Coordinates of C-alpha atoms and ligand atoms in Angstrom, one line a residue:
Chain A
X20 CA 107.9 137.4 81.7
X21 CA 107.0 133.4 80.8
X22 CA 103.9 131.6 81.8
X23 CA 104.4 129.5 84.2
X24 CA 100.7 127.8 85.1
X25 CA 97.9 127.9 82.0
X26 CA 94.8 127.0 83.6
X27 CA 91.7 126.1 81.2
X28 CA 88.1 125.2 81.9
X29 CA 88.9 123.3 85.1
X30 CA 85.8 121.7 86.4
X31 CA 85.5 119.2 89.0
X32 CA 82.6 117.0 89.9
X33 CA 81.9 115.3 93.2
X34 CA 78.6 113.2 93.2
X35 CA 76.4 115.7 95.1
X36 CA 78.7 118.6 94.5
X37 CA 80.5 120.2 91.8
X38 CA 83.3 122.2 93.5
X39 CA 84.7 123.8 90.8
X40 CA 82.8 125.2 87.2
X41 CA 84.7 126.3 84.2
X42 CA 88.0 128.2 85.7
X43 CA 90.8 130.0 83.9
X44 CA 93.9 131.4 84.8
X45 CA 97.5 131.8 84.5
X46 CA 100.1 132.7 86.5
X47 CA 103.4 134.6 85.6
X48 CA 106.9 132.6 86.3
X49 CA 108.1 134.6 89.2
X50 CA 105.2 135.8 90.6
X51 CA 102.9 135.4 94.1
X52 CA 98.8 134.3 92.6
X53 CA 96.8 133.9 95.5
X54 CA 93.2 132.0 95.2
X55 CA 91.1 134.1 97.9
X56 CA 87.9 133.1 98.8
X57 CA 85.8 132.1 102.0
X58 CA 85.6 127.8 103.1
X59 CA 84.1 126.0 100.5
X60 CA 84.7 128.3 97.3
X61 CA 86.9 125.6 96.0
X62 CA 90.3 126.4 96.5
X63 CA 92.0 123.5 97.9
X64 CA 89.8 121.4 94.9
X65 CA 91.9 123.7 92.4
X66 CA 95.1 123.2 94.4
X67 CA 94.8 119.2 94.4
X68 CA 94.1 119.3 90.8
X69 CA 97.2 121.0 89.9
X70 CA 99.2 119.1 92.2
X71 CA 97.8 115.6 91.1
X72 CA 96.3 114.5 93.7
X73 CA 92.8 114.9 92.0
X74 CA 91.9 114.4 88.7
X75 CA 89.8 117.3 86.6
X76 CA 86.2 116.3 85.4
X77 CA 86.8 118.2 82.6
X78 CA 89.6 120.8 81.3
X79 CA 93.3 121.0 82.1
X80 CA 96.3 123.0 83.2
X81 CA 99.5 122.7 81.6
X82 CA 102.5 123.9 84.3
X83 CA 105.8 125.0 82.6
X84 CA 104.8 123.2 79.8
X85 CA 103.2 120.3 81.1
X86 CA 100.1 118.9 80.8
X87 CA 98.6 117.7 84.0
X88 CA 96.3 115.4 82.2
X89 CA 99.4 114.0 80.1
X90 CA 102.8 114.5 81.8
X91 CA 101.6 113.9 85.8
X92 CA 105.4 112.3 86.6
X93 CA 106.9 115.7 85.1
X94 CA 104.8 117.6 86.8
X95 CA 105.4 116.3 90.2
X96 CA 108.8 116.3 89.9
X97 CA 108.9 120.6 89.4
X98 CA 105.8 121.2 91.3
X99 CA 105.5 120.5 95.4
X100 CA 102.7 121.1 97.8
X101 CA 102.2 122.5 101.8
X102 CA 99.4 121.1 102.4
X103 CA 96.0 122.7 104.3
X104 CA 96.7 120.6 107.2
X105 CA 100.6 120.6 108.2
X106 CA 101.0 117.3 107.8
X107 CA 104.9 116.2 108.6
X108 CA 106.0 112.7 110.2
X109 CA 105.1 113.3 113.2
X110 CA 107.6 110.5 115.1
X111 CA 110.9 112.1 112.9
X112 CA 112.5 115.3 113.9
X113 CA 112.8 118.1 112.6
X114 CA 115.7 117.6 110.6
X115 CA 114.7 113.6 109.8
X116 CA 111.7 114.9 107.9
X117 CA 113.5 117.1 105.4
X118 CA 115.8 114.2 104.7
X119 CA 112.9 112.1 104.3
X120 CA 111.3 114.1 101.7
X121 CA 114.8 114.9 99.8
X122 CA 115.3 111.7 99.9
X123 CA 111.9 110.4 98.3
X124 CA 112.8 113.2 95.8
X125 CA 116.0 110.9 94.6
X126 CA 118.3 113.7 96.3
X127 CA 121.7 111.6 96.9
X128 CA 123.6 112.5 100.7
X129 CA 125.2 115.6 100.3
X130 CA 123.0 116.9 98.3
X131 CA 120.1 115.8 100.9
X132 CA 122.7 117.2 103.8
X133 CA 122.8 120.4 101.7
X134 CA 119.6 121.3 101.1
X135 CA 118.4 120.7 104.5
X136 CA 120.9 122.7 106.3
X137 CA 119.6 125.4 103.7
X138 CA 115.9 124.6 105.0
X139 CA 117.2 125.2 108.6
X140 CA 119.0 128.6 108.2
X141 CA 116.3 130.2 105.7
X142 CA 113.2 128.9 108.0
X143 CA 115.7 129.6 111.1
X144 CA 114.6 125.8 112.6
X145 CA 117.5 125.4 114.6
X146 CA 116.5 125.2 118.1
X147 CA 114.0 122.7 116.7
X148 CA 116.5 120.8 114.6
X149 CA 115.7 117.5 116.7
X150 CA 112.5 117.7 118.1
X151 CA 110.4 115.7 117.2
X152 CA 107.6 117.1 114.6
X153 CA 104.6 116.1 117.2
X154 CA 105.7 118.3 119.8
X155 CA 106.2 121.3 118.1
X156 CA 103.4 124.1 118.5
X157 CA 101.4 125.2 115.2
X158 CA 103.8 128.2 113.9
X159 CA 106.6 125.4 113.7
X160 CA 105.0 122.9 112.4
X161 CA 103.9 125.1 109.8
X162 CA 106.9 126.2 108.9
X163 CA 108.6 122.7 109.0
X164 CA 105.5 121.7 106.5
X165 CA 106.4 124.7 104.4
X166 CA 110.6 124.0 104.3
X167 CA 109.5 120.2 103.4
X168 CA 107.8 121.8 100.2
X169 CA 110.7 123.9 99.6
X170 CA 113.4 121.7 99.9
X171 CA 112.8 119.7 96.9
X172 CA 113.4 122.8 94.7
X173 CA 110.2 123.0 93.3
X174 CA 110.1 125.5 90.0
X175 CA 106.1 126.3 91.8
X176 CA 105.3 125.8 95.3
X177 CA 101.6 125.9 96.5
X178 CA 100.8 126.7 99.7
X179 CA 97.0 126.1 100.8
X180 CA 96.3 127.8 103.7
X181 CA 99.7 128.9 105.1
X182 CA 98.7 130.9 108.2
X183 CA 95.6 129.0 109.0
X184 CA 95.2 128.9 113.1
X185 CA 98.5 130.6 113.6
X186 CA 98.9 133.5 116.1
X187 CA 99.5 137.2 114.9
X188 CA 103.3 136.8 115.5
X189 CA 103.7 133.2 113.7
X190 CA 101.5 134.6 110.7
X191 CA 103.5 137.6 110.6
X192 CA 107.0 135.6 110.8
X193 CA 105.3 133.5 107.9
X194 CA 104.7 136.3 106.0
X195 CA 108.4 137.2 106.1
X196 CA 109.6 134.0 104.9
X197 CA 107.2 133.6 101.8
X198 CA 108.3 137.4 101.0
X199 CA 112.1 135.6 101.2
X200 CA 111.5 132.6 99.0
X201 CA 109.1 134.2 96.1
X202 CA 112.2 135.2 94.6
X203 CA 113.5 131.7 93.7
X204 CA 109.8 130.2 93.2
X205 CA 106.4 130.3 91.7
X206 CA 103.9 130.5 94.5
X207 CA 100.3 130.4 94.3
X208 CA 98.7 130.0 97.7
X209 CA 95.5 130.3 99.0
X210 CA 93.4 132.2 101.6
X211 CA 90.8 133.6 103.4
X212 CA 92.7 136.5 104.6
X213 CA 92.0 139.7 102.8
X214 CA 95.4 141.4 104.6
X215 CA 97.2 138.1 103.4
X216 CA 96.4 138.2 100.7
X217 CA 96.8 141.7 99.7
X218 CA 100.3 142.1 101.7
X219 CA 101.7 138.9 99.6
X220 CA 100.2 138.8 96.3
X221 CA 101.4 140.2 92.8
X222 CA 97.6 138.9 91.4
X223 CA 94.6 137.7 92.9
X224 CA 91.6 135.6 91.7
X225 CA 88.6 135.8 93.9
X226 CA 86.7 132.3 94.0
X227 CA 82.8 132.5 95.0
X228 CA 81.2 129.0 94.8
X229 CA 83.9 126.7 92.5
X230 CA 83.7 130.2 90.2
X231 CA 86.7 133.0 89.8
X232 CA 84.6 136.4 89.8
X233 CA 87.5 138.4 89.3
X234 CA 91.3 138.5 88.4
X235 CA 94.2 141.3 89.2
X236 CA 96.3 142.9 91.4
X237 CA 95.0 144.1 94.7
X238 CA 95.0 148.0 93.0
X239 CA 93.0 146.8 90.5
X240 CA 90.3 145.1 92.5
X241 CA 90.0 147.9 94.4
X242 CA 89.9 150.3 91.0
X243 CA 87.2 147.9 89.4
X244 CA 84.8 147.7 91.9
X245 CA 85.5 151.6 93.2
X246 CA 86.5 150.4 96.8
X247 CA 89.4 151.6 99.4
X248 CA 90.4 148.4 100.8
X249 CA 90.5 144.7 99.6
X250 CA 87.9 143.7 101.8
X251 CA 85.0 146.3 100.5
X252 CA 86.0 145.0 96.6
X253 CA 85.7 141.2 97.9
X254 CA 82.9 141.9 99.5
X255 CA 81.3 143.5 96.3
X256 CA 83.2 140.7 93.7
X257 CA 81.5 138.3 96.2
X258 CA 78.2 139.8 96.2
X259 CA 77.6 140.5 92.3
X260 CA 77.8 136.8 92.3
X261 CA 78.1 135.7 88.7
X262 CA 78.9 139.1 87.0
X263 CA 82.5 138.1 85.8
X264 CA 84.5 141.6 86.1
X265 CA 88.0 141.6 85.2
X266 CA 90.3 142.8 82.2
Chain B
X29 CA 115.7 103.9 96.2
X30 CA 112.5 105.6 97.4
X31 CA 111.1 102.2 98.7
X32 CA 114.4 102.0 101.1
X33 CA 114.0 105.6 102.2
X34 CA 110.3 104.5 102.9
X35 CA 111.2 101.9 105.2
X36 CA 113.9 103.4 107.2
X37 CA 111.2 105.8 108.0
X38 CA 108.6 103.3 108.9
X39 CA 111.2 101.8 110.7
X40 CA 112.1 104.7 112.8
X41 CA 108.2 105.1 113.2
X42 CA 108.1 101.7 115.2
X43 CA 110.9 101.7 116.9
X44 CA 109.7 104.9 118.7
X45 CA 106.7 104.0 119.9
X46 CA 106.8 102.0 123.4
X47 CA 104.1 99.8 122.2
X48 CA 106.4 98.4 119.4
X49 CA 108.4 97.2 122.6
X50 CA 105.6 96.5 124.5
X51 CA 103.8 94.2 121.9
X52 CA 106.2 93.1 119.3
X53 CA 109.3 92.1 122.0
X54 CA 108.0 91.8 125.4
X55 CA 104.3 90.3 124.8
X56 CA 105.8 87.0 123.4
X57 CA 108.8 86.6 126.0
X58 CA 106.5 86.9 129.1
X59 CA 104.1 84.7 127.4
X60 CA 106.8 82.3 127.3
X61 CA 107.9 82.6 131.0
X62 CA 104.1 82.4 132.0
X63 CA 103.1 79.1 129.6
X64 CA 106.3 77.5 131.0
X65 CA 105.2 78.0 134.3
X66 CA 102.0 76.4 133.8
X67 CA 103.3 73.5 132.1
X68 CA 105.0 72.6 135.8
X69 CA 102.2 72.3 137.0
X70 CA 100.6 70.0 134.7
X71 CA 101.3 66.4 135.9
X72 CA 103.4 64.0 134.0
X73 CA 100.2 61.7 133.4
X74 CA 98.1 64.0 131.8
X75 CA 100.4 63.8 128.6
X76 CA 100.0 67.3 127.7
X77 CA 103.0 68.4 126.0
X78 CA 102.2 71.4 124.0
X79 CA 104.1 73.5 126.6
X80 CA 106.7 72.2 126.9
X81 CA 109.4 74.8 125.3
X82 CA 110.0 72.5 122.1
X83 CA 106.3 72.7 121.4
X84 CA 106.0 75.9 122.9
X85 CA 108.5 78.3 121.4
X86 CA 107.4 77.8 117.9
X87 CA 103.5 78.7 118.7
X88 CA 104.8 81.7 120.3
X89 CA 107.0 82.3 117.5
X90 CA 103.5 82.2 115.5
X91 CA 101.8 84.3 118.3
X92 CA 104.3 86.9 117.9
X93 CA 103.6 87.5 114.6
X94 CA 100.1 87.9 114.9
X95 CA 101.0 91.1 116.9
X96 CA 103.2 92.8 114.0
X97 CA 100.1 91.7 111.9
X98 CA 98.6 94.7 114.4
X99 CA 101.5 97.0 113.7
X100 CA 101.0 96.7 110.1
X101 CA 98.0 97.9 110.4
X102 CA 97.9 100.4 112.5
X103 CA 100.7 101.9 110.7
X104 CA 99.0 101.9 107.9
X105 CA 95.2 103.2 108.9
X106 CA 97.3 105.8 110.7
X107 CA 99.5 107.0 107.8
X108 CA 96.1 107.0 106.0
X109 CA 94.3 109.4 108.6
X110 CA 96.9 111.9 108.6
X111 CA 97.5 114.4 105.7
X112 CA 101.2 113.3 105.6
X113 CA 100.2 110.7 102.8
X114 CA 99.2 113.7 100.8
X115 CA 102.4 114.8 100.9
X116 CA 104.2 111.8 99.4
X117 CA 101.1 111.5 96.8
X118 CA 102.2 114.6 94.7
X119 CA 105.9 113.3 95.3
X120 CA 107.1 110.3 92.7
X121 CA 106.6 107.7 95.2
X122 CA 104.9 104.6 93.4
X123 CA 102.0 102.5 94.9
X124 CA 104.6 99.3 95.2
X125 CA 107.2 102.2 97.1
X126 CA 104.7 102.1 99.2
X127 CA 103.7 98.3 99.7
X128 CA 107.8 97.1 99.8
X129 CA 108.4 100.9 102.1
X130 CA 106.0 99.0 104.8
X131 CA 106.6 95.3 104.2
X132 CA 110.4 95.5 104.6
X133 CA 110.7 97.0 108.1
X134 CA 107.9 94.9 109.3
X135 CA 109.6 91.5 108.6
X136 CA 112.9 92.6 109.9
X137 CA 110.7 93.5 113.2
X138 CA 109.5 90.2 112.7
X139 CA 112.8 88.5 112.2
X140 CA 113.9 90.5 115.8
X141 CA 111.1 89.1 117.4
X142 CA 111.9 85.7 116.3
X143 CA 115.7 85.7 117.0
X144 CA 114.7 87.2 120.9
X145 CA 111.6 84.3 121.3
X146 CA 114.1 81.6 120.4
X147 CA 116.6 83.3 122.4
X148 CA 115.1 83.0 125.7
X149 CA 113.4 79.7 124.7
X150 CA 116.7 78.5 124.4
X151 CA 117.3 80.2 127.9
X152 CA 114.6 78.3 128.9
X153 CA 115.1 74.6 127.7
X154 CA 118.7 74.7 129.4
X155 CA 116.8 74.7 133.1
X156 CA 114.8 71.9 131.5
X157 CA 117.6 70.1 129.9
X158 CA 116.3 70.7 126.1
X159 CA 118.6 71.9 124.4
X160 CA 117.8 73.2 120.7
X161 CA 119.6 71.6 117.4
X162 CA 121.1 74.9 115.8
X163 CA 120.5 73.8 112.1
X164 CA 116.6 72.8 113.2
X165 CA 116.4 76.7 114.8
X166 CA 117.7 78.2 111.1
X167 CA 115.1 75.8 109.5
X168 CA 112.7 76.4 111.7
X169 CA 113.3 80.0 110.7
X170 CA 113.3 79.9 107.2
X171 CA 109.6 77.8 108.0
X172 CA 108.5 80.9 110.0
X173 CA 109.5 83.0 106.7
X174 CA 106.1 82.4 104.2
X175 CA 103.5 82.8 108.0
X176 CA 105.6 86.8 108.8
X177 CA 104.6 87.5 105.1
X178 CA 100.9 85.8 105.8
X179 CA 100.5 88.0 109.0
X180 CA 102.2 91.2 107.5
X181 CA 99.7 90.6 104.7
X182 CA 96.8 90.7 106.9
X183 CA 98.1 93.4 108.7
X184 CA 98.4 95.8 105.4
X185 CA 95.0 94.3 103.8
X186 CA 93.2 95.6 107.1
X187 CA 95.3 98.6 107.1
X188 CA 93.8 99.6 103.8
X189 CA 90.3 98.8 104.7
X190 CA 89.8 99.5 108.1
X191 CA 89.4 103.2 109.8
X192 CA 92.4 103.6 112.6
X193 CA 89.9 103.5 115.1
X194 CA 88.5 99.9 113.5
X195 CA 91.9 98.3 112.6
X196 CA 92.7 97.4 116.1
X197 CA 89.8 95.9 116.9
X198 CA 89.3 93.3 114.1
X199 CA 93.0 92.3 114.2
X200 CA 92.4 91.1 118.2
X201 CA 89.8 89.2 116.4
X202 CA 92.1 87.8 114.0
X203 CA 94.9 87.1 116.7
X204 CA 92.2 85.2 118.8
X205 CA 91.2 82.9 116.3
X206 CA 94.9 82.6 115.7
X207 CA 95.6 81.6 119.1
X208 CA 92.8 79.4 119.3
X209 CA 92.3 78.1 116.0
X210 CA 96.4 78.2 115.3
X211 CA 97.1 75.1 118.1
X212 CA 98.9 77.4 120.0
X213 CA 97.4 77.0 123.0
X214 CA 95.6 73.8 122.5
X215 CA 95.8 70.7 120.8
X216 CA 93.6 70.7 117.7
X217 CA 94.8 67.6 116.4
X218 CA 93.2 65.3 118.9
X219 CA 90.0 67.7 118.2
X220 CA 87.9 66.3 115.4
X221 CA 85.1 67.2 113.9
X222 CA 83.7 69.7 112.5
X223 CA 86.6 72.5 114.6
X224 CA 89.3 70.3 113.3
X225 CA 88.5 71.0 109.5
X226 CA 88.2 74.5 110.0
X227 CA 91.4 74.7 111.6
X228 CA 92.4 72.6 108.9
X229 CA 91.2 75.1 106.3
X230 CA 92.7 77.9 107.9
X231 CA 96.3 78.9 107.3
X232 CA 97.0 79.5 111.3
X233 CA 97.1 76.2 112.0
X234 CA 100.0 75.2 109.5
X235 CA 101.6 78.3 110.4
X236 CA 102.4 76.6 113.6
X237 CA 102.5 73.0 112.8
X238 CA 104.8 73.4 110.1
X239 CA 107.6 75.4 112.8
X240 CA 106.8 72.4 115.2
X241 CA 107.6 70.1 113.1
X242 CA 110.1 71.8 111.3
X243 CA 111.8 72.4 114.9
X244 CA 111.5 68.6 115.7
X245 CA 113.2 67.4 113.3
X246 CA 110.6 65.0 112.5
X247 CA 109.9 66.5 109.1
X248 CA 106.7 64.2 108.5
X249 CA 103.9 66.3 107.0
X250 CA 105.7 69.3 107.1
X251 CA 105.3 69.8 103.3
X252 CA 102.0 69.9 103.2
X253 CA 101.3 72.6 105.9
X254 CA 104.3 74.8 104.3
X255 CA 102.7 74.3 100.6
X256 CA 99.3 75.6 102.3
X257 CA 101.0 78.3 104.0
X258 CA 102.8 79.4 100.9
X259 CA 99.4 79.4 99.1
X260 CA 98.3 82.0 101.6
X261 CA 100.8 83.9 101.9
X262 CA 101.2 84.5 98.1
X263 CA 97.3 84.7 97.9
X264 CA 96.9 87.3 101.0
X265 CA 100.2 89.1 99.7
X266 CA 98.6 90.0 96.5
X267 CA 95.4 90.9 97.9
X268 CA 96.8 93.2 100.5
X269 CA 98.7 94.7 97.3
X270 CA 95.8 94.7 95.3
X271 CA 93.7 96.8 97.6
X272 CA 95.9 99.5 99.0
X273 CA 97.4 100.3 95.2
X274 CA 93.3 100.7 94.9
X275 CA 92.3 102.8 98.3
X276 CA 95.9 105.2 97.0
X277 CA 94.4 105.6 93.6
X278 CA 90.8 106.2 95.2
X279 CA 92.2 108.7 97.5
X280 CA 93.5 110.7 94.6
X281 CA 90.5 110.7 92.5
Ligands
ADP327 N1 86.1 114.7 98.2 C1 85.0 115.4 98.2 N2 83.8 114.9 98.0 C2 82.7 115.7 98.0 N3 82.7 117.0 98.1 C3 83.9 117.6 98.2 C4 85.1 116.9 98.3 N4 86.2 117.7 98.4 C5 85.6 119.0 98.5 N5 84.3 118.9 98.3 C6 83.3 120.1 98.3 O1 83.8 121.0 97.3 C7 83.6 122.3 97.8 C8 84.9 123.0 97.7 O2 85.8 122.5 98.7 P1 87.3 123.0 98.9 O3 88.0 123.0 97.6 O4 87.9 122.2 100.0 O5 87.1 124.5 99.4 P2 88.1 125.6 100.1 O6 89.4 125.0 100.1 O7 88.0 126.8 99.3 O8 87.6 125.8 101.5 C9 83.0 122.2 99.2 O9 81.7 122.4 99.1 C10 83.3 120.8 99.6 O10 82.4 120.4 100.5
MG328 MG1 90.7 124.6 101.7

């Protein structure tokens, strides 16, 4: 297996706040990394760094070769985002919106008409096809959010909060679909959920206060910190605040 | 490319909301029918002949424009308040994608608005017995051309700066001062005084004088107004581009 995302010393500084001190990691090509932590550990901060949309105070990240720092239009171009809150056109329909964004990705018509009816089947939105985006109901919306991500062919796909606010049925349904696509993309995604978490991930990296306190798979959390279910070893990581466990 | 697929989007954005209709089309043709009717009742020895629908149609022309002005800006505090501009920050869309995605769609909106007030001030000027030179209408226009950019400028500039909750307030400002400042709906000519310079100063003013004039046929001082109306437009183009290439880059810092 390749690395696909080499984070180093990431650190980012807000004037009364610094959200994120000093992380590491790296993610496999191939693989599901989830950040899990409660609000305000720093996730989304990480997440807007590697997508560009924030710039490091200190450190980098280089994804599939790329620096963040250096090569930011090559980066964007094999990286795409769902963003915390679903944020779609909200006057375009269903269908409009992927064609907007495969568009904006330089994608010519058939190959725009072809990936979208793609986005439809796999995220089944066709009884939604043309609604408009401000009418649907949460679950929808996210998904729509999620196919708009997708549909550029990202090689990694982030996904920051994907089943915040949704119902038990729209998370599961979710849950199905991210199982679906990991095989033909790189997903890190991040959450509060421990079940989430645990059902989706192939490593985790619990974040406590802008810091990672621990790295592996949800076995070897649990093995680490001598607990039966992810929850008890978060709650432990958590707690031993800045005793770095891990390999 | 990405600056086309921008607009068409904007595009559809406005043409789906009422208010687009509401505003941008139906504002400036009622205003018309209502001014017209007013101007029958002024009597023939007061000499008042700004509404008459010569004088008239270009300052509602002018007036019209002040209203996609509000559009622009709206569309743009709006885009800004929502987390769908996040999205097309990590895409490869470009700060000027951005400034030609919204500029585009807002002067063809413009150019509608323009082609529908003439239209029915045409309408108009047949139950009067005025009837409208064609080759003075595509001038007059083309002199309507540099004041859409002016007010589409404004409309982005206080898009940028101004909260969606703000934007629509300080833009009724703007379009009062235009509409009493501009000569639309009185005559600052005969004004003097101190008024008179500031309306002078102001771009409003020529937006309208210069699309009278222009309309007239009675080309005059018509240069003068268009160069200072060209000045503005440039300067208040290039400012509005200026500061929302800056408020993108400070979002993603
Ligand atoms: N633009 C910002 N300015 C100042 N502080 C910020 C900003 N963005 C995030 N923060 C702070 O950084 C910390 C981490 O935030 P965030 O990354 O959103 O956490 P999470 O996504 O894990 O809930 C929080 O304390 C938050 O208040
Ligand atoms: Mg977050």
């Amino acid at each position: 297996m390749s690395t696909a995302i080499e984070v180093s010393h990431l650190r980012k500084e807000f004037r009364l706040k610094t959200a994120i001190k000093d992380i590491s990691f790296s993610v496999e090509a191939g693989t599901v990394f989830s950040l899990l932590g409660v609000n305000g550990a720093g996730k989304t901060t990480t997440i807007r760094i590697l997508t560009g949309l924030s710039r490091p105070t200190a450190g980098d990240a280089v994804i599939l070769g790329h620096s963040i720092s250096r090569e930011l239009d090559l980066v964007k171009k094999i990286s795409n985002l769902s963003p915390q809150e679903t944020s779609v056109a909200s006057n375009l329909t269903v269908r409009e919106n992927l064609e907007f964004i495969a568009g904006i990705y330089g994608m010519n018509k058939a190959k725009t008409e072809e990936n979208t009816n793609r986005m439809i089947a796999l995220f089944s939105l066709e009884e939604v096809e043309k609604s408009k985006a401000k009418i649907l109901s949460g679950g929808w919306q996210r998904k729509l959010s999620i196919a708009m991500a997708l549909i550029t062919e990202p090689k990694i796909l982030y996904l920051d909060e994907p089943t915040l606010g949704l119902d038990v049925l729209a998370r599961k349904e979710l849950w199905n679909i991210i199982e679906k696509i990991k095989e033909q993309v790189t997903i890190v995604l991040t959450t509060h959920y421990m079940e989430e978490a645990e059902r989706l991930s192939d490593r985790i990296a619990v974040m406590v206060s802008g810091e990672i306190q621990a790295v592996g798979t949800p076995e070897e959390l649990k093995a680490q910190t001598g607990t039966d279910t992810l929850e008890d070893a978060f709650i432990k990581i958590a707690e031993r605040g800045n005793v770095v466990c891990g390999h | 490319m990405r600056a086309l697929i921008f607009s068409k989007r904007t595009w559809k954005e406005i043409m789906r909301d009422p208010l687009s209709y509401i505003f941008c089309l139906g504002f400036p043709v009622v205003m018309l029918f209502i001014m017209t009717a007013v101007n029958k009742n002024i009597p023939e020895e007061a000499g008042m002949h700004l509404f008459e629908i010569q004088s008239l149609a270009p300052g509602i022309a002018v007036f019209g424009l002040s209203f996609v002005m509000l559009f622009a800006c709206i569309q743009v505090s709006k885009d800004r308040s929502t987390a769908f501009l996040l999205r097309l920050y990590v895409s490869p869309m470009k700060p000027s994608d951005f400034i030609s995605g919204y500029t585009l769609p807002m002067l063809w909106t413009a150019f509608l608005q323009e082609i529908i007030t003439f239209f029915v001030s045409i309408m108009i000027g047949f139950t009067a017995d005025v009837s409208f030179q064609p080759i003075r209408l595509i001038l007059c226009l083309a002199a309507l051309i540099p004041a859409g950019l002016l007010f589409i400028g404004f409309g982005l500039l206080f898009g940028s700066l101004l909260s969606e909750k703000a934007a629509p307030g300080i833009c009724s400002v703007v379009i009062s001062v235009v509409c009493f400042l501009g000569g639309i709906w009185m005559d600052v000519d005969s004004l003097g005084g101190t008024l008179a310079k500031i309306c002078h100063v102001l771009p409003f003013y020529h937006a309208v004088h210069a699309a009278r004039i222009v309309l007239s046929g009675d080309f005059g001082d018509a240069g003068t107004s268009i160069f200072v109306l060209l000045l503005y437009s440039v300067l208040i183009f290039l400012l509005a581009a200026f500061v929302l290439r800056e408020k993108i880059q400070k979002d993603l810092r």
